[in-house]
Coordinates of C-alpha atoms and ligand atoms in Angstrom, one line a residue:
M1 CA 91.3 106.5 84.2
S2 CA 88.8 107.9 81.7
E3 CA 88.6 111.1 83.6
S4 CA 92.3 111.8 83.1
Q5 CA 91.7 112.0 79.4
P6 CA 90.5 115.6 79.3
N7 CA 93.6 116.7 81.1
A8 CA 95.8 115.8 78.2
A9 CA 95.5 119.4 77.1
F10 CA 96.6 120.9 80.4
T11 CA 100.1 121.6 81.5
P12 CA 100.9 119.7 84.7
R13 CA 100.6 122.2 87.6
V14 CA 100.6 121.5 91.4
F15 CA 98.5 123.6 93.7
S16 CA 98.1 123.2 97.5
G17 CA 96.9 125.3 100.3
I18 CA 97.2 125.3 104.1
Q19 CA 95.1 127.3 106.5
P20 CA 97.1 129.9 108.6
S21 CA 95.5 128.7 111.8
G22 CA 98.6 128.6 113.9
N23 CA 100.9 126.0 115.6
L24 CA 102.7 124.3 112.8
H25 CA 103.9 120.9 114.0
L26 CA 105.9 117.9 112.9
G27 CA 102.8 116.4 111.2
N28 CA 102.5 119.5 109.0
Y29 CA 106.2 119.3 108.2
L30 CA 106.4 115.6 107.3
G31 CA 102.9 115.4 105.8
A32 CA 102.9 118.6 103.8
L33 CA 105.8 121.1 103.9
K34 CA 108.7 118.7 103.4
R35 CA 106.8 116.9 100.6
F36 CA 106.1 120.2 98.9
A37 CA 109.8 121.1 99.1
D38 CA 110.8 117.7 97.8
S39 CA 108.3 117.9 94.9
Q40 CA 109.9 121.1 93.6
T41 CA 112.8 119.1 92.2
A42 CA 110.4 117.3 89.9
G43 CA 110.4 120.5 87.8
I44 CA 106.6 120.9 87.8
Q45 CA 105.4 124.4 88.5
S46 CA 104.1 124.5 92.0
I47 CA 101.8 127.0 93.6
F48 CA 101.4 127.1 97.4
C49 CA 98.8 129.2 99.1
M50 CA 98.2 130.4 102.7
V51 CA 94.4 130.2 102.6
D52 CA 93.5 133.1 104.8
M53 CA 90.0 133.3 103.4
H54 CA 89.3 129.7 104.3
A55 CA 90.6 130.4 107.8
I56 CA 87.9 133.0 108.5
T57 CA 85.1 130.6 107.9
V58 CA 85.4 130.2 111.7
W59 CA 86.3 133.2 113.9
Q60 CA 89.9 134.4 113.7
D61 CA 91.4 137.2 115.8
P62 CA 92.7 139.7 113.1
E63 CA 96.1 140.2 114.7
A64 CA 96.6 136.5 115.2
L65 CA 95.6 135.8 111.6
R66 CA 98.2 138.2 110.3
R67 CA 100.9 136.7 112.5
Q68 CA 100.0 133.1 111.6
T69 CA 99.9 133.9 107.9
R70 CA 103.5 135.2 108.1
E71 CA 104.5 132.3 110.4
L72 CA 103.1 129.8 107.9
T73 CA 105.0 131.5 105.1
A74 CA 108.2 131.3 107.1
G75 CA 107.4 127.6 107.7
F76 CA 107.2 127.0 104.0
I77 CA 110.4 128.7 103.3
A78 CA 112.3 127.3 106.3
S79 CA 111.2 123.8 105.1
G80 CA 112.8 124.3 101.8
V81 CA 110.1 125.7 99.5
D82 CA 111.9 128.3 97.4
P83 CA 109.7 131.3 96.8
E84 CA 111.5 132.0 93.5
Q85 CA 111.1 128.6 92.1
S86 CA 107.5 128.0 93.4
I87 CA 104.8 130.6 93.8
L88 CA 104.1 131.3 97.5
F89 CA 101.3 133.8 98.4
N90 CA 98.2 134.4 100.5
Q91 CA 94.8 133.8 99.0
S92 CA 93.2 137.1 99.8
Q93 CA 95.7 139.0 97.7
V94 CA 94.6 137.3 94.5
T95 CA 91.0 138.4 94.2
E96 CA 90.3 135.8 91.4
H97 CA 89.9 133.2 94.1
A98 CA 86.8 134.9 95.5
Q99 CA 85.5 135.8 92.0
L100 CA 85.7 132.2 90.8
A101 CA 84.3 130.9 94.1
W102 CA 81.1 133.0 93.5
I103 CA 80.6 131.4 90.1
F104 CA 81.2 128.0 91.7
N105 CA 78.6 128.8 94.4
C106 CA 76.2 129.0 91.5
V107 CA 77.4 125.7 90.0
A108 CA 77.6 123.6 93.1
R109 CA 74.3 122.3 94.7
M110 CA 73.3 122.7 98.3
G111 CA 73.0 118.9 98.7
W112 CA 76.7 118.5 97.6
M113 CA 77.8 120.9 100.3
Q114 CA 75.6 119.5 103.0
R115 CA 77.0 116.0 102.4
M116 CA 80.6 117.1 103.2
T117 CA 81.9 115.4 106.4
Q118 CA 84.1 118.4 107.3
W119 CA 81.0 120.6 107.2
K120 CA 79.1 118.2 109.4
D121 CA 82.0 117.9 111.8
K122 CA 82.8 121.5 112.1
A123 CA 79.2 122.8 112.1
G124 CA 78.2 120.1 114.6
K125 CA 74.7 120.2 116.0
N126 CA 74.5 123.9 115.6
Q127 CA 74.4 124.2 111.8
Q128 CA 72.0 127.1 111.9
N129 CA 74.6 129.1 113.6
A130 CA 77.6 128.2 111.4
S131 CA 78.8 130.8 108.9
L132 CA 77.5 130.5 105.4
G133 CA 81.2 130.5 104.4
L134 CA 81.8 127.3 106.3
L135 CA 79.2 125.6 104.1
A136 CA 80.5 127.2 100.9
Y137 CA 84.1 126.4 101.9
P138 CA 84.6 123.6 99.3
A139 CA 83.5 125.9 96.4
L140 CA 86.3 128.3 97.4
M141 CA 88.7 125.4 97.6
A142 CA 87.6 124.3 94.1
A143 CA 88.2 127.9 92.9
D144 CA 91.7 127.9 94.5
I145 CA 92.6 124.9 92.4
L146 CA 90.8 125.6 89.2
V147 CA 91.6 129.2 88.8
Y148 CA 95.2 128.0 88.0
H149 CA 93.9 125.0 86.0
A150 CA 96.0 123.0 88.4
T151 CA 96.1 119.3 87.6
H152 CA 97.7 117.8 90.8
V153 CA 96.7 118.6 94.3
P154 CA 98.7 117.1 97.2
V155 CA 96.6 116.9 100.3
G156 CA 95.9 114.7 103.3
E157 CA 93.3 112.0 103.3
D158 CA 90.8 114.2 105.1
Q159 CA 90.6 116.5 102.0
K160 CA 89.8 113.8 99.5
Q161 CA 86.1 114.5 99.7
H162 CA 86.7 118.1 98.9
L163 CA 88.7 117.1 95.9
E164 CA 86.0 114.9 94.6
L165 CA 83.7 117.9 94.9
T166 CA 86.2 119.9 92.9
R167 CA 86.0 117.4 90.1
D168 CA 82.2 117.4 90.3
I169 CA 82.2 121.2 90.0
A170 CA 84.6 121.1 87.0
I171 CA 82.5 118.5 85.3
K172 CA 79.2 120.3 85.9
F173 CA 80.6 123.6 84.7
N174 CA 82.1 122.0 81.6
N175 CA 78.7 120.3 80.9
D176 CA 76.5 123.2 81.7
F177 CA 78.4 125.5 79.4
G178 CA 79.4 122.9 76.8
V179 CA 83.1 123.6 77.2
D180 CA 86.2 121.6 78.0
F181 CA 87.6 124.4 80.1
F182 CA 88.4 123.2 83.6
P183 CA 90.7 120.2 84.1
I184 CA 89.6 117.2 86.2
T185 CA 92.0 117.4 89.0
E186 CA 94.0 114.4 90.3
P187 CA 94.3 114.2 94.1
V188 CA 97.8 113.2 95.3
I189 CA 96.9 111.7 98.6
E190 CA 99.7 111.3 101.1
G191 CA 100.6 107.7 102.0
T192 CA 99.8 106.5 105.5
A193 CA 103.5 106.4 106.3
T194 CA 103.6 110.1 106.6
R195 CA 100.6 110.3 109.0
V196 CA 102.3 111.5 112.1
M197 CA 100.5 110.4 115.2
S198 CA 100.3 112.0 118.7
L199 CA 103.3 111.4 121.0
R200 CA 100.8 110.7 123.8
D201 CA 98.5 108.3 121.8
G202 CA 99.6 106.4 118.7
T203 CA 96.1 106.0 117.5
K204 CA 95.4 109.8 117.2
K205 CA 96.8 112.1 114.6
M206 CA 99.3 114.7 115.8
S207 CA 97.2 117.8 115.8
K208 CA 97.4 121.5 116.6
S209 CA 94.1 121.2 118.5
D210 CA 95.3 118.6 120.9
P211 CA 95.1 120.2 124.4
S212 CA 98.4 118.6 125.4
D213 CA 101.5 120.3 124.0
M214 CA 103.5 117.2 124.8
S215 CA 101.5 115.4 122.1
R216 CA 103.2 117.3 119.3
I217 CA 106.5 118.7 118.3
N218 CA 105.9 122.3 117.2
L219 CA 108.1 123.7 114.4
T220 CA 108.9 126.6 116.8
D221 CA 110.1 124.2 119.6
D222 CA 113.8 124.6 120.6
A223 CA 116.2 121.7 120.9
D224 CA 115.5 121.0 124.5
A225 CA 111.8 120.9 124.0
I226 CA 112.1 118.6 121.1
A227 CA 114.4 116.2 123.0
Q228 CA 112.2 116.2 126.1
K229 CA 109.0 115.5 124.1
I230 CA 110.6 112.5 122.4
R231 CA 112.1 111.2 125.7
K232 CA 108.6 111.4 127.3
A233 CA 106.7 110.0 124.3
K234 CA 104.4 107.2 125.2
T235 CA 105.8 103.7 124.3
D236 CA 105.1 100.1 125.2
P237 CA 107.7 98.1 127.3
E238 CA 108.9 95.8 124.5
P239 CA 112.1 96.6 122.5
L240 CA 111.8 97.5 118.8
P241 CA 110.9 94.5 116.7
E242 CA 113.4 92.8 114.4
S243 CA 111.0 93.0 111.4
V244 CA 108.5 95.6 110.1
E245 CA 105.6 93.2 110.7
G246 CA 106.4 93.4 114.4
L247 CA 105.2 97.0 114.4
E248 CA 101.6 95.9 113.7
D249 CA 99.4 96.5 116.8
R250 CA 102.1 98.7 118.3
P251 CA 100.9 102.2 117.3
E252 CA 103.4 104.1 119.5
A253 CA 106.4 102.1 118.4
R254 CA 105.3 102.3 114.8
N255 CA 104.8 106.1 115.0
L256 CA 108.3 106.7 116.3
V257 CA 109.9 104.5 113.7
N258 CA 107.8 106.2 111.0
I259 CA 109.0 109.6 112.2
Y260 CA 112.6 108.4 112.2
A261 CA 112.3 107.1 108.7
A262 CA 110.6 110.2 107.4
L263 CA 113.1 112.5 109.0
A264 CA 116.1 110.5 107.8
D265 CA 114.7 109.9 104.3
L266 CA 114.9 106.2 104.9
S267 CA 112.4 103.4 104.5
V268 CA 110.8 101.8 107.6
E269 CA 112.7 98.6 106.6
Q270 CA 116.0 100.4 106.7
V271 CA 115.2 101.9 110.1
I272 CA 114.3 98.5 111.5
A273 CA 117.4 96.9 110.0
E274 CA 119.5 99.5 111.9
H275 CA 117.6 99.8 115.1
G276 CA 115.5 96.6 115.4
G277 CA 115.9 94.9 118.9
Q278 CA 116.9 98.2 120.6
Q279 CA 115.2 99.3 123.8
F280 CA 113.4 102.6 123.7
G281 CA 116.1 103.9 126.1
T282 CA 118.5 103.6 123.2
F283 CA 116.2 104.4 120.3
K284 CA 114.6 107.5 121.7
P285 CA 117.9 109.4 122.2
S286 CA 118.9 108.5 118.5
L287 CA 115.5 109.8 117.4
A288 CA 115.9 112.9 119.5
D289 CA 119.3 113.7 118.0
L290 CA 117.9 113.2 114.5
A291 CA 114.8 115.3 115.2
V292 CA 116.9 118.1 116.7
A293 CA 119.4 118.0 113.8
K294 CA 116.6 118.2 111.2
L295 CA 114.1 120.5 113.0
E296 CA 116.4 123.0 114.8
P297 CA 117.6 124.6 111.6
I298 CA 113.9 125.0 110.6
S299 CA 112.8 126.6 113.8
S300 CA 115.8 129.0 113.9
E301 CA 115.2 129.9 110.2
M302 CA 111.5 130.5 111.0
K303 CA 112.5 132.8 113.9
R304 CA 114.9 134.7 111.7
L305 CA 112.3 135.1 108.9
T306 CA 109.4 136.1 111.2
A307 CA 111.6 138.7 112.9
D308 CA 111.4 140.6 109.6
P309 CA 107.6 140.7 108.7
A310 CA 108.2 143.3 106.0
Q311 CA 110.4 140.9 104.1
I312 CA 107.7 138.2 104.3
D313 CA 105.1 140.6 103.1
T314 CA 107.3 141.4 100.1
I315 CA 107.6 137.7 99.3
L316 CA 103.8 137.3 99.6
R317 CA 103.1 140.4 97.4
R318 CA 105.5 139.2 94.8
G319 CA 104.0 135.7 94.9
S320 CA 100.5 137.1 94.5
E321 CA 101.6 139.1 91.4
R322 CA 102.9 135.9 89.9
A323 CA 99.9 133.9 90.8
R324 CA 97.7 136.6 89.4
E325 CA 99.4 136.4 86.0
I326 CA 98.1 132.8 85.8
A327 CA 94.7 133.4 87.4
A328 CA 93.5 136.6 85.7
P329 CA 93.3 135.3 82.1
I330 CA 91.5 132.1 83.3
M331 CA 89.0 134.2 85.3
E332 CA 88.5 136.5 82.3
K333 CA 87.7 133.5 80.1
T334 CA 85.4 132.1 82.7
Y335 CA 83.4 135.3 82.8
E336 CA 83.2 135.2 79.0
I337 CA 82.0 131.6 79.1
V338 CA 79.3 132.4 81.7
G339 CA 78.1 135.4 79.7
M340 CA 79.2 138.4 81.6
V341 CA 79.6 141.5 79.5
R342 CA 83.3 142.6 79.8
Ligands
AMP1 P1 96.1 121.2 109.2 O1 97.1 121.4 110.2 O2 95.1 120.1 109.6 O3 95.4 122.4 108.6 O4 96.8 120.5 107.9 C1 97.8 121.2 107.1 C2 98.5 120.2 106.3 O5 99.3 119.3 107.1 C3 97.6 119.2 105.5 O6 98.2 119.0 104.3 C4 97.5 118.0 106.4 O7 97.3 116.8 105.6 C5 98.9 117.9 107.0 N1 98.9 117.3 108.3 C6 98.3 117.8 109.4 N2 98.4 117.0 110.5 C7 99.2 115.9 110.0 C8 99.7 114.7 110.7 N3 99.5 114.5 111.9 N4 100.4 113.9 109.9 C9 100.6 114.1 108.6 N5 100.2 115.2 107.9 C10 99.5 116.1 108.7
LIG2 N1 90.9 122.7 102.8 C1 92.3 122.5 103.0 C2 92.6 122.1 104.5 O1 91.9 122.4 105.4 C3 93.1 123.7 102.7 C4 92.9 124.1 101.3 C5 92.2 125.2 100.8 C6 93.4 123.5 100.1 N2 92.3 125.3 99.5 C7 93.0 124.3 99.0 C8 94.2 122.4 99.9 C9 93.3 123.9 97.7 C10 94.5 122.0 98.6 C11 94.1 122.8 97.5 O2 93.7 121.4 104.7

């Protein structure tokens, strides 16, 4: 708790980013987009970023990157993130991200970067051949957050290590220069209940990289595809349990109940109270109806929005201008602290 003390001087501000790497799915919606939309009502200023510069740490086809950046923006808006209330933009349009990332490249230590599990996973055995950007990735992420003096960062569990590194960078910068300039950011880690698992294997996360399209519900799937994927989802032969404890050791059943609860804004207890004892032959159609009712409007809104790329580009440009109003003075002050002649 002692670390939260320095933040007393900072206005609460939420920042989060998602890579425009394609194939938005139900996991992204329930684990990120829907939560972002819900958090807007709390009245805290929220900044959401399509991190296109993070995406190119591994090869991206330029046309696909552009399309996916617009599609992700449409996904945010279709999920209920209001581009007027929140700030919605793509990273490369606010050059302060790259500028602060360079300063942080000079604050962070090689050893910190090489310890990151995501670096080890993504670079694999062939580290010599990975891009330098992939190694430096967490310094850019720290810059994303700190260039807004963001205090709260909602992310999935897998990003926790990068947020700890963000704190380390802020602490070292503040110490090195004898200032109290960057806040010590609080991670807002998503609860396990919103970890959406694969429809083919309840022990694996639903993921865009799963080779089986039946393992995930894409936000672009139509009603038939959604219903079919739920009907064919893997389950065990038992009916749903009468109590929440009965879901333990039944990963597929638990996943479907969790999805139902998250989509309906109910607790798992409430879902079990209503559906406990049902066979999957009964529960799956209810879940399919619910999923179609909730997701179909999102997918059609995404279609409508992506049909007009110019409008999306206008939203991103406007968001970038607003983002820049916050980032530019913080960047200026950073240069001054570091000793750059301005
Ligand atoms: P990714 O698709 O891995 O780039 O993740 C983008 C965002 O969606 C991050 O905030 C993740 O934590 C979230 N996310 C991705 N997959 C899942 C999942 N299966 N369940 C819950 N959240 C997810
Ligand atoms: N690294 C995050 C991911 O892969 C994306 C990201 C980039 C991010 N910058 C961020 C998330 C800043 C939160 C805050 O999911």
